[in-house]
CSV table of C-alpha atoms in Angstrom, one decimal:
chain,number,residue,atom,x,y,z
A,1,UNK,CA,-26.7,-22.8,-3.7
A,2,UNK,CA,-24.2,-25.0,-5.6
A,3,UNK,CA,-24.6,-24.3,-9.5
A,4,UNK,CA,-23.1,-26.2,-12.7
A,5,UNK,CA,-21.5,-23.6,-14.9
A,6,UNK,CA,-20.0,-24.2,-18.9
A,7,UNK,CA,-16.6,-25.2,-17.7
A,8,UNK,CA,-18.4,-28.2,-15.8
A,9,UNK,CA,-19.0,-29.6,-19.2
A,10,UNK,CA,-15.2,-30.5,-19.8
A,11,UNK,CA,-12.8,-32.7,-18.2
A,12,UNK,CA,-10.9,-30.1,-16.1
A,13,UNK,CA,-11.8,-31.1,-12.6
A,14,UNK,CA,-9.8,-30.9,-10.2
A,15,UNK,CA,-11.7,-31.4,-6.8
A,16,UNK,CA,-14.8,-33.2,-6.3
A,17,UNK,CA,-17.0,-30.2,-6.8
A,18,UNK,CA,-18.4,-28.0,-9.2
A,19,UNK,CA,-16.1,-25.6,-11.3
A,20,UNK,CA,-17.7,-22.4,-9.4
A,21,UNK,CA,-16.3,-24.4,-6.3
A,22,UNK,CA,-12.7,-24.5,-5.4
A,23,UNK,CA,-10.9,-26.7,-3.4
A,24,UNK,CA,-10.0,-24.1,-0.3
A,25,UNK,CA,-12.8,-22.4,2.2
A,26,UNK,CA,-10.1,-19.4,2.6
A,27,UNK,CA,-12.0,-16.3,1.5
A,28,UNK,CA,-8.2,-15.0,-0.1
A,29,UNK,CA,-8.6,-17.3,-2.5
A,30,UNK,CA,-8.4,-16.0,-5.5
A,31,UNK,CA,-7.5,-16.1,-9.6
A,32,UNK,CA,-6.2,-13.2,-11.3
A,33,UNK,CA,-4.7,-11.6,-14.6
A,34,UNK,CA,-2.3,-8.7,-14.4
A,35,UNK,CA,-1.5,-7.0,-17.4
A,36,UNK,CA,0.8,-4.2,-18.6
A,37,UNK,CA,1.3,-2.4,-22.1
A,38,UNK,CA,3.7,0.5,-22.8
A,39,UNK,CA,4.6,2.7,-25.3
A,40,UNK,CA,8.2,1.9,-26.0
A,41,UNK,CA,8.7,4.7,-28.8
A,42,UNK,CA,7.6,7.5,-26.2
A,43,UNK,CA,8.2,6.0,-23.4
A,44,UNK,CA,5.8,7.7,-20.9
A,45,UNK,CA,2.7,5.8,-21.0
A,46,UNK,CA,1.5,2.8,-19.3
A,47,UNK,CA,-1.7,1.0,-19.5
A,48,UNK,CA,-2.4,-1.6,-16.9
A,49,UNK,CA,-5.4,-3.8,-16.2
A,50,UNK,CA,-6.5,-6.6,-13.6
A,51,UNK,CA,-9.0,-8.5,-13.6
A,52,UNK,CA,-9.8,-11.3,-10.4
A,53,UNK,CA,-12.1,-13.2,-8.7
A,54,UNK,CA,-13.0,-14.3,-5.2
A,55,UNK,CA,-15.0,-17.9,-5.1
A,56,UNK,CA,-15.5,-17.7,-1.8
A,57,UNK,CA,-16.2,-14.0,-1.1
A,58,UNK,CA,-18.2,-14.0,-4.5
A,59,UNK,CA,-16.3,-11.4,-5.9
A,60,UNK,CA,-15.2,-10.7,-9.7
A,61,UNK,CA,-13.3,-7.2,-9.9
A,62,UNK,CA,-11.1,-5.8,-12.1
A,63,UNK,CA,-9.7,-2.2,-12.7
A,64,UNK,CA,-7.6,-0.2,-15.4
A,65,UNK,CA,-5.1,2.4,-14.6
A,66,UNK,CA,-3.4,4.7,-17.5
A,67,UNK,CA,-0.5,6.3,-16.6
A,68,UNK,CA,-0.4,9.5,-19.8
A,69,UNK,CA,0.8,13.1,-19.7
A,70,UNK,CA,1.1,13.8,-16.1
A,71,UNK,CA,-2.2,12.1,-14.9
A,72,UNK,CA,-3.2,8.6,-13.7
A,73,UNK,CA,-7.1,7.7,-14.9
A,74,UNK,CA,-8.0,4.7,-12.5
A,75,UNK,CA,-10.9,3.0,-13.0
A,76,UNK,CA,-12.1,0.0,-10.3
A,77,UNK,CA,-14.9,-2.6,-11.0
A,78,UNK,CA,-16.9,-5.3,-8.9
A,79,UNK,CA,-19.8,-6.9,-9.2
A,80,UNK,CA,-21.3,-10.5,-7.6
A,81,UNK,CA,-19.3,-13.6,-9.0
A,82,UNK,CA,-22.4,-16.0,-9.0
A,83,UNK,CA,-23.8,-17.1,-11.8
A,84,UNK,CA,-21.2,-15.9,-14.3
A,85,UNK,CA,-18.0,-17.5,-12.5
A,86,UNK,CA,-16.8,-18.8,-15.7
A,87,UNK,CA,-16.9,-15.0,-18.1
A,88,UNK,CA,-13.9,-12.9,-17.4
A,89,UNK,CA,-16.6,-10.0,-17.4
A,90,UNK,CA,-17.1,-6.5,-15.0
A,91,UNK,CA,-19.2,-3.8,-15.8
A,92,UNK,CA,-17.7,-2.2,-19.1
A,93,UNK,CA,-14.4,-4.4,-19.2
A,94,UNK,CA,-13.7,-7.8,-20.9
A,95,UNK,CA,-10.9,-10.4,-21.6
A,96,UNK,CA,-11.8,-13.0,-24.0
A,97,UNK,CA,-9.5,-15.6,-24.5
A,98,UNK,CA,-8.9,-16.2,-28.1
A,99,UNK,CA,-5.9,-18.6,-28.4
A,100,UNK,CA,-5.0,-20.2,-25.0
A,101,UNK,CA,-1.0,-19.0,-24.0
A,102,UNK,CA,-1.1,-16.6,-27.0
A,103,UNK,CA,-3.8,-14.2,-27.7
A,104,UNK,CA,-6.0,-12.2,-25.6
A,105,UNK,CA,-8.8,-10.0,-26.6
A,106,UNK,CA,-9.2,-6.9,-24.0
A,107,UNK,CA,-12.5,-4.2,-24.8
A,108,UNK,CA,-13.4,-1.4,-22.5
A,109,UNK,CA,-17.2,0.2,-23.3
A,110,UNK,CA,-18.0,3.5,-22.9
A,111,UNK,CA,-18.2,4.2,-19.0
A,112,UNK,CA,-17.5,7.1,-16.2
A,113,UNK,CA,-14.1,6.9,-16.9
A,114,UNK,CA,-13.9,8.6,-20.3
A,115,UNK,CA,-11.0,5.4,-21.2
A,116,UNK,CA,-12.4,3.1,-23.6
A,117,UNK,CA,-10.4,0.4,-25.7
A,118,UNK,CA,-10.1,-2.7,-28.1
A,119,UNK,CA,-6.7,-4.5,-27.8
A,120,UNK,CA,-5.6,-7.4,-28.9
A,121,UNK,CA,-2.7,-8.7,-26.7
A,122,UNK,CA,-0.5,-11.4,-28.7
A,123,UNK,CA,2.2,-13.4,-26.6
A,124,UNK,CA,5.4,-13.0,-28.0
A,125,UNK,CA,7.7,-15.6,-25.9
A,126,UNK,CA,6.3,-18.7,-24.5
A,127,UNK,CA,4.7,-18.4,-21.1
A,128,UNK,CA,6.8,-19.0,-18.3
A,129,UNK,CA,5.7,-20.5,-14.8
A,130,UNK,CA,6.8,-19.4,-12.0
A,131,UNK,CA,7.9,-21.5,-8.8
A,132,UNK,CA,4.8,-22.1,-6.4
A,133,UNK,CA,5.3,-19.1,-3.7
A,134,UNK,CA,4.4,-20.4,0.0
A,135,UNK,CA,4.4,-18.2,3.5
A,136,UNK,CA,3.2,-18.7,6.7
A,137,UNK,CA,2.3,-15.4,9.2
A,138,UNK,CA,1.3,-16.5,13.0
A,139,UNK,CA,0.7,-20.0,12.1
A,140,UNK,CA,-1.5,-19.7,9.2
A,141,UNK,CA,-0.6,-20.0,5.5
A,142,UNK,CA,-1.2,-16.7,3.9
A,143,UNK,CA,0.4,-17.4,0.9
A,144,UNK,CA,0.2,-20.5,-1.3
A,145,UNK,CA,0.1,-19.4,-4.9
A,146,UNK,CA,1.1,-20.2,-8.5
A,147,UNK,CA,1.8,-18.0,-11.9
A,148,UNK,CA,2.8,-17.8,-14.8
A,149,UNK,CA,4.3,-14.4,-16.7
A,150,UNK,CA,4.5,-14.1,-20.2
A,151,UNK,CA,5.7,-11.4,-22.6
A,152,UNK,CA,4.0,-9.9,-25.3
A,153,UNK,CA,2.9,-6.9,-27.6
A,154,UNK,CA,-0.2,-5.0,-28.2
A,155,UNK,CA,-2.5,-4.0,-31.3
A,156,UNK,CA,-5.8,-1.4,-31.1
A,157,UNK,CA,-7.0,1.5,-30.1
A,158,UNK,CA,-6.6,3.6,-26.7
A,159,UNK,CA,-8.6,6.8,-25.8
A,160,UNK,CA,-9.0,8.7,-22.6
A,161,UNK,CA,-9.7,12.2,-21.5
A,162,UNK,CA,-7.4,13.8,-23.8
A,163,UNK,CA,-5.5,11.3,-25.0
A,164,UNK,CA,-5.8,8.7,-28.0
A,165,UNK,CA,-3.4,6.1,-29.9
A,166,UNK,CA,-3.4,3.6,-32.2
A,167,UNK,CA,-1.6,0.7,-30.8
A,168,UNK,CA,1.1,-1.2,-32.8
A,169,UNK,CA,3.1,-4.4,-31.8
A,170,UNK,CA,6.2,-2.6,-33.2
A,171,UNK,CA,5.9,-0.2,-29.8
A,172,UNK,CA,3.6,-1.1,-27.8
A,173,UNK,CA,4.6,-3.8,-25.9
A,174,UNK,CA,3.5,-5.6,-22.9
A,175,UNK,CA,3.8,-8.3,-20.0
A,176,UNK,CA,1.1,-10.1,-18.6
A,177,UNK,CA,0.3,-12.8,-15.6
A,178,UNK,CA,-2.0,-15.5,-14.2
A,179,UNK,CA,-2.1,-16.7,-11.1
A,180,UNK,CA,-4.1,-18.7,-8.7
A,181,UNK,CA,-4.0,-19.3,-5.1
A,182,UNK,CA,-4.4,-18.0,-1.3
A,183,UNK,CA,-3.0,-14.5,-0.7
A,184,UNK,CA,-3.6,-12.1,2.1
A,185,UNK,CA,-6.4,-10.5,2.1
A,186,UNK,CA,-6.7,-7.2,3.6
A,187,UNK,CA,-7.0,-7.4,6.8
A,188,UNK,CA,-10.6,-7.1,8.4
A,189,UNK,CA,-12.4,-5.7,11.2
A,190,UNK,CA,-11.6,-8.0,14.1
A,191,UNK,CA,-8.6,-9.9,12.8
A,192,UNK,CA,-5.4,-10.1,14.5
A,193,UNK,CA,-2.5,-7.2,13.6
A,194,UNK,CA,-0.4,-8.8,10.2
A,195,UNK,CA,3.1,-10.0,10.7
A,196,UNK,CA,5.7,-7.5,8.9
A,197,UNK,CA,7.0,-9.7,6.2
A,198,UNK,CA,10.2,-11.4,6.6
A,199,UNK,CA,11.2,-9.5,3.0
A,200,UNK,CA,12.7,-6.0,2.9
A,201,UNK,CA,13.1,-5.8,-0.7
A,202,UNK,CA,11.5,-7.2,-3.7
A,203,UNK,CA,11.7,-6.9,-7.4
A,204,UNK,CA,9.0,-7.8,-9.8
A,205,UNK,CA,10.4,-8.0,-13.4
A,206,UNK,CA,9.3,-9.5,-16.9
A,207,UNK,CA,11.7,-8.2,-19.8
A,208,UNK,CA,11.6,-9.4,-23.4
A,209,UNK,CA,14.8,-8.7,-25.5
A,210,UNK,CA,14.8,-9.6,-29.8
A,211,UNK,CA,15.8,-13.1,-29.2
A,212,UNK,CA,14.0,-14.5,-25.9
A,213,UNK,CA,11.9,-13.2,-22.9
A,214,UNK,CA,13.5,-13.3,-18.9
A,215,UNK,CA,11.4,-13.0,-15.5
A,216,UNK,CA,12.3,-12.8,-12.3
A,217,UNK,CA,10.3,-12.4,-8.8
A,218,UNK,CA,12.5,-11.6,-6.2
A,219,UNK,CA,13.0,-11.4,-2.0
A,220,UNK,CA,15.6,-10.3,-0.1
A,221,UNK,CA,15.3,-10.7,4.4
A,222,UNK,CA,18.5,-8.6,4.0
A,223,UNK,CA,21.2,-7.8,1.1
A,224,UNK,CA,22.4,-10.9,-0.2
A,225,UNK,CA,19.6,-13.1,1.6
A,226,UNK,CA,16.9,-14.1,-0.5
A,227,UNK,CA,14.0,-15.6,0.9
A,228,UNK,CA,12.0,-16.2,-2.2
A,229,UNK,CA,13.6,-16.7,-6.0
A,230,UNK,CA,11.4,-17.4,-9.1
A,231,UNK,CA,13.1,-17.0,-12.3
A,232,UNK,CA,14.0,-18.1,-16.1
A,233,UNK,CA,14.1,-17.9,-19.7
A,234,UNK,CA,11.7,-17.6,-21.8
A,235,UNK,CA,12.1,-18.7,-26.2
A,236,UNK,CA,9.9,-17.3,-29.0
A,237,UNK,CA,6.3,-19.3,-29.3
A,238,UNK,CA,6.6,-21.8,-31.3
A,239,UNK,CA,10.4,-21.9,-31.4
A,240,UNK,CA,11.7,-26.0,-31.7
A,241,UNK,CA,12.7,-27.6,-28.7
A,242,UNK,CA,16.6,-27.1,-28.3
A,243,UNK,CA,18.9,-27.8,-25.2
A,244,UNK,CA,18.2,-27.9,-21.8
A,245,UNK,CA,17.5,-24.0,-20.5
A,246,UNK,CA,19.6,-22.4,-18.4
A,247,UNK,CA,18.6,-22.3,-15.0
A,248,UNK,CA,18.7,-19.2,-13.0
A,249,UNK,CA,19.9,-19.7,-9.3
A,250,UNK,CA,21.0,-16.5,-8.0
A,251,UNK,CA,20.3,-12.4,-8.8
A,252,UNK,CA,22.2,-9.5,-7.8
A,253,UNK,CA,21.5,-6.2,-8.4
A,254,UNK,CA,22.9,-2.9,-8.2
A,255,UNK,CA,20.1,0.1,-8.3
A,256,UNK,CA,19.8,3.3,-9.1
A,257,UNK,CA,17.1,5.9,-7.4
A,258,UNK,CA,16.1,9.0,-8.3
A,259,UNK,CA,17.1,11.6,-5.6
A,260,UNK,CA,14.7,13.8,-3.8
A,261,UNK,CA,11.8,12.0,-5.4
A,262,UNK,CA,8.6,11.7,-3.0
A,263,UNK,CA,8.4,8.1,-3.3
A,264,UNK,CA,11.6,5.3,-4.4
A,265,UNK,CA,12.0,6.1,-7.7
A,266,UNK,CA,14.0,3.7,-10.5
A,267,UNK,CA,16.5,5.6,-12.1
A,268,UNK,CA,18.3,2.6,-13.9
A,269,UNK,CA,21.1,0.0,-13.0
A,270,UNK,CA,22.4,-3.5,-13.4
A,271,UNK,CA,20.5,-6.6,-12.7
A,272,UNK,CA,22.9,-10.1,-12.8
A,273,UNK,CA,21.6,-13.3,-13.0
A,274,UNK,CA,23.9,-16.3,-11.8
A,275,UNK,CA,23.0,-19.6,-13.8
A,276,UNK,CA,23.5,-23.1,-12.7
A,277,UNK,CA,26.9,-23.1,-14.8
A,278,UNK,CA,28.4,-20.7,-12.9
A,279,UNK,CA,27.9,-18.2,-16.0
A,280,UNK,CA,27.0,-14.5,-14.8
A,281,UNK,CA,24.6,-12.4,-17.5
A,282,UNK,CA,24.7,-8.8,-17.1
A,283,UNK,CA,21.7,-6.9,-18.0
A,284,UNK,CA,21.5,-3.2,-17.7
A,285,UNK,CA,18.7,-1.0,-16.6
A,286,UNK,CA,17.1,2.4,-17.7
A,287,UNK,CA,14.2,3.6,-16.2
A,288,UNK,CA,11.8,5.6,-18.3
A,289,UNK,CA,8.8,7.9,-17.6
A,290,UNK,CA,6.4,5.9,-17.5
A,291,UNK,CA,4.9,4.1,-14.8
A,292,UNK,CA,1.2,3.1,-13.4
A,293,UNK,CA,0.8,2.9,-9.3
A,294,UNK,CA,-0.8,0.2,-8.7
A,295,UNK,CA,-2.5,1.5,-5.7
A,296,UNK,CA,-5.0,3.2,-8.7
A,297,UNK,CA,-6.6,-0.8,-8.7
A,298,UNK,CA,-6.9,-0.8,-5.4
A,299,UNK,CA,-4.1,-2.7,-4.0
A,300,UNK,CA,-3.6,-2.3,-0.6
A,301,UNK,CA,-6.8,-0.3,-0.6
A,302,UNK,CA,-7.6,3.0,-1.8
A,303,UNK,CA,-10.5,5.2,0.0
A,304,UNK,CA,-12.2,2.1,1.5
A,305,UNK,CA,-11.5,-0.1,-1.8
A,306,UNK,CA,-10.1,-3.0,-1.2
A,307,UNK,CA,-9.3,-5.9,-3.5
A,308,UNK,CA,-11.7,-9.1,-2.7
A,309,UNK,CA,-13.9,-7.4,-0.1
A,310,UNK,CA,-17.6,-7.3,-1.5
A,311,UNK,CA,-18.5,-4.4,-2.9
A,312,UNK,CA,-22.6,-4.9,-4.2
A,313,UNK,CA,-24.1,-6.5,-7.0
A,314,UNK,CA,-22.6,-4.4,-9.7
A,315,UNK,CA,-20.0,-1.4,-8.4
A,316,UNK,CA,-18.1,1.2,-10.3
A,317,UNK,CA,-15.9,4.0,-9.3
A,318,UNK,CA,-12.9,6.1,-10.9
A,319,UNK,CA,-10.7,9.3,-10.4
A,320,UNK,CA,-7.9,11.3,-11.9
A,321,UNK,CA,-4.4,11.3,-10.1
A,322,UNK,CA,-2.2,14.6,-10.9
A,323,UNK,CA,1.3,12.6,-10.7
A,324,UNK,CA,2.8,16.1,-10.5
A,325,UNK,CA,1.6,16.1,-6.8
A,326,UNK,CA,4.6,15.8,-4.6
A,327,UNK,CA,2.1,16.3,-1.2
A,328,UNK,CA,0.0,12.9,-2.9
A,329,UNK,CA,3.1,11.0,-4.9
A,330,UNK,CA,3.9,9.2,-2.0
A,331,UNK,CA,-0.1,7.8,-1.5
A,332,UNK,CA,-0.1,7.0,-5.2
A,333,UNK,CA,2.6,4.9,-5.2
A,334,UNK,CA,3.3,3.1,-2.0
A,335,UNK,CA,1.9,0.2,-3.0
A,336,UNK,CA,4.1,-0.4,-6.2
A,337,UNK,CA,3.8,0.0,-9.9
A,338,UNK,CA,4.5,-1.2,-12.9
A,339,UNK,CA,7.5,1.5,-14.2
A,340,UNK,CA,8.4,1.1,-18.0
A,341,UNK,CA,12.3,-0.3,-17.9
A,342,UNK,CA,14.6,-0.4,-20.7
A,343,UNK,CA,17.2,-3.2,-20.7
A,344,UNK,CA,20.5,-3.9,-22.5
A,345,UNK,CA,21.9,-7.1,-22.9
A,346,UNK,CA,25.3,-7.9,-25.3
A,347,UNK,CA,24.4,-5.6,-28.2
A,348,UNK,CA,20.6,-6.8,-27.5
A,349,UNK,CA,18.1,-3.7,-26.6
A,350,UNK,CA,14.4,-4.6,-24.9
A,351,UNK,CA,11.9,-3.4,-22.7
A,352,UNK,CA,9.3,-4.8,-19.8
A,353,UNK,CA,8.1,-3.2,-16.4
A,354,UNK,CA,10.1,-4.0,-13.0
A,355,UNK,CA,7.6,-3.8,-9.8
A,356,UNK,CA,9.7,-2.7,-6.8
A,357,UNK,CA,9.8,-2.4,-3.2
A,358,UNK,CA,12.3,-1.3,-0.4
A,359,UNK,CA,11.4,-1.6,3.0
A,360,UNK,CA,12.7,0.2,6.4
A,361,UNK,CA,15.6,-1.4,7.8
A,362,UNK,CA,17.1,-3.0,4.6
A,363,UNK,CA,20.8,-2.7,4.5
A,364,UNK,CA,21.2,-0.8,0.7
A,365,UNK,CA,19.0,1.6,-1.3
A,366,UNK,CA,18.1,4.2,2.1
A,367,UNK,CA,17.8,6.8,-0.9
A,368,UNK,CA,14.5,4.7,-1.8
A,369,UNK,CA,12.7,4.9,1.3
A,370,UNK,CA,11.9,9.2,1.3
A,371,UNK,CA,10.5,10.4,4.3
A,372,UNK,CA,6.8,9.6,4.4
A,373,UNK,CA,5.0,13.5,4.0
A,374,UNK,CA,2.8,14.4,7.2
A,375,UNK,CA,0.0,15.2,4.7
A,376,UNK,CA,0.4,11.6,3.5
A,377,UNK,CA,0.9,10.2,6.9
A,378,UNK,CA,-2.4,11.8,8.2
A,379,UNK,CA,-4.7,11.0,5.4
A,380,UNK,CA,-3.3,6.6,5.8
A,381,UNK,CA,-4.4,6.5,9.4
């Protein structure tokens, strides 16, 4: 059945159907908000929320994951798409949008879960978009996507199990994303076996420092081959309109792990960016305690959850992660996270999350690919 929903109403068409509709028949296509809030006076907590829908698998899921004294608290939501495809709504968990590009409104109910918040997330640089990210695995486009990143802070209340805070913008601060597009799916009974990736290494990384906000998204094939650069400045909303921006065309990095840890760890390092100048900006890295695995939303699947595969009418589920775990670590966080960084930058101090990933067989970092644990091993097959 083809509906009309509110947004039908308004002149934002871009395809000759319905909003509800979308312009692709691929069931990866999908929309999605990632965001991320820390404490950056403690420095070990991390709050992270998703929220997504599936047109043509209608889907709308969503999860929260909060990363506090020791333990993760996941919590994973689905429910039908149809008729609501225009409310940013699962279950207990809802993103209102109050100012477009500045302020969202994010409210977790009483569930399961024992988490329950009311945040208001305020952008505090303007948003930045991103370059449109295209591959292609055994002939087929698996990924032809937009975003946009912005940076922000946060205001409310947090509770878990536990745990409470009152949430200030002075330190709690946060980084948040929208994007739209075809991405792979998990791959389903039947299909043919995925390409690896051409990628061996990838950073994720949205920092805000006093004076202006920087994002990168970065490949490397190989050290010093990137097959996928996305990255620039970002000014204070509502800043005048100045000079040109720099443009960023080149990143090098030089990492940090922790040793002996169960799973690549960021201990710190220097990230420089290479503008269009010829100019070379140094910013320096410490990583801090907290950080919240990603896997805990179900990305790249966790016990038969998988992101955009249909899950019921309405669906709810949640556990408790012990990151103290060592035999586990390795499960929790193999399919990244979002790991509070502190950066430095010529007298300027700042804070965001850096996603990362390193690969088998590429050429730097073998101190951030730790043997996978048998117990591990077993339980992924």
């Amino acid at each position: 059945m083809v509906r009309l929903t509110p947004p039908d109403e308004y002149f934002n068409h871009q395809v000759s159907y319905p909003h509800a509709m979308v312009g692709s028949s691929d069931p990866s296509w999908r929309e999605r908000y990632w965001i991320s809030i820390q404490d950056v006076e403690n420095k070990d907590v991390v709050l992270s929320i998703g929220i997504g829908q599936y047109p043509n698998q209608d889907v709308q899921e969503a999860f929260v994951a909060l990363s506090c004294e020791g333990k993760q608290h996941n919590l994973r939501l689905s429910r039908a798409l149809a008729p609501d495809s225009h409310i940013m709504k699962v279950g207990p968990l809802t993103i209102e949008v109050v100012e477009p590009l500045e302020e969202l409104r994010l409210t977790l109910e009483p569930n399961p879960s024992g988490i329950e918040f009311d945040i208001t997330w305020s952008g505090r640089m303007e948003p930045t978009l991103e370059g449109r990210h295209f591959q292609v695995s055994r002939s087929k486009v698996t990924y032809d996507a937009v975003r946009y990143v912005q940076v922000g802070r946060a205001a409310g209340t947090l509770t878990a199990p536990n745990y409470a805070a009152t949430l200030t913008p002075e330190t709690w601060w946060g980084e948040r994303d929208h994007s739209w597009g075809t991405r792979p799916l998990p791959r389903a009974q039947g299909a043919p076996p995925g390409e690896r990736p051409e990628w061996k290494m990838l950073m994720f990384c949205p920092l805000q420092l006093p004076d202006f906000g920087l994002h990168f998204y970065y490949y490397e094939a190989e050290p010093g081959r990137p097959v996928h650069l996305s990255a620039a400045f970002s000014k204070p909303i509502g800043a005048p309109e100045g000079e040109s921006e720099d443009l960023i065309v080149g990143v090098d990095h030089d990492l940090h792990w922790v040793e002996g840890a169960p799973a690549a760890t960021l201990a710190g390092g220097r990230i420089t960016l290479t503008l269009d100048s010829g100019e070379k900006l140094d910013f320096d890295l410490t990583a801090h305690p907290g950080r919240a695995h990603l896997r805990g939303g179900g990305y790249e699947g966790w016990n038969g959850w998988y992101q955009g595969h249909w899950k019921g009418e309405n669906s709810l589920e949640h556990d408790v992660w012990d990151l103290n775990d060592r035999d586990n670590f390795y499960r929790y966080a193999k399919a990244g996270s979002d790991h509070l960084v502190e950066v430095r930058h010529n007298g300027q101090v700042g804070y965001g999350v850096m996603e990362y990933m390193v690969l088998p067989g590429y050429g730097r970092y073998p101190e951030a690919i730790p043997p996978k644990p048998a117990k591990a091993k077993a339980r992924d097959e």
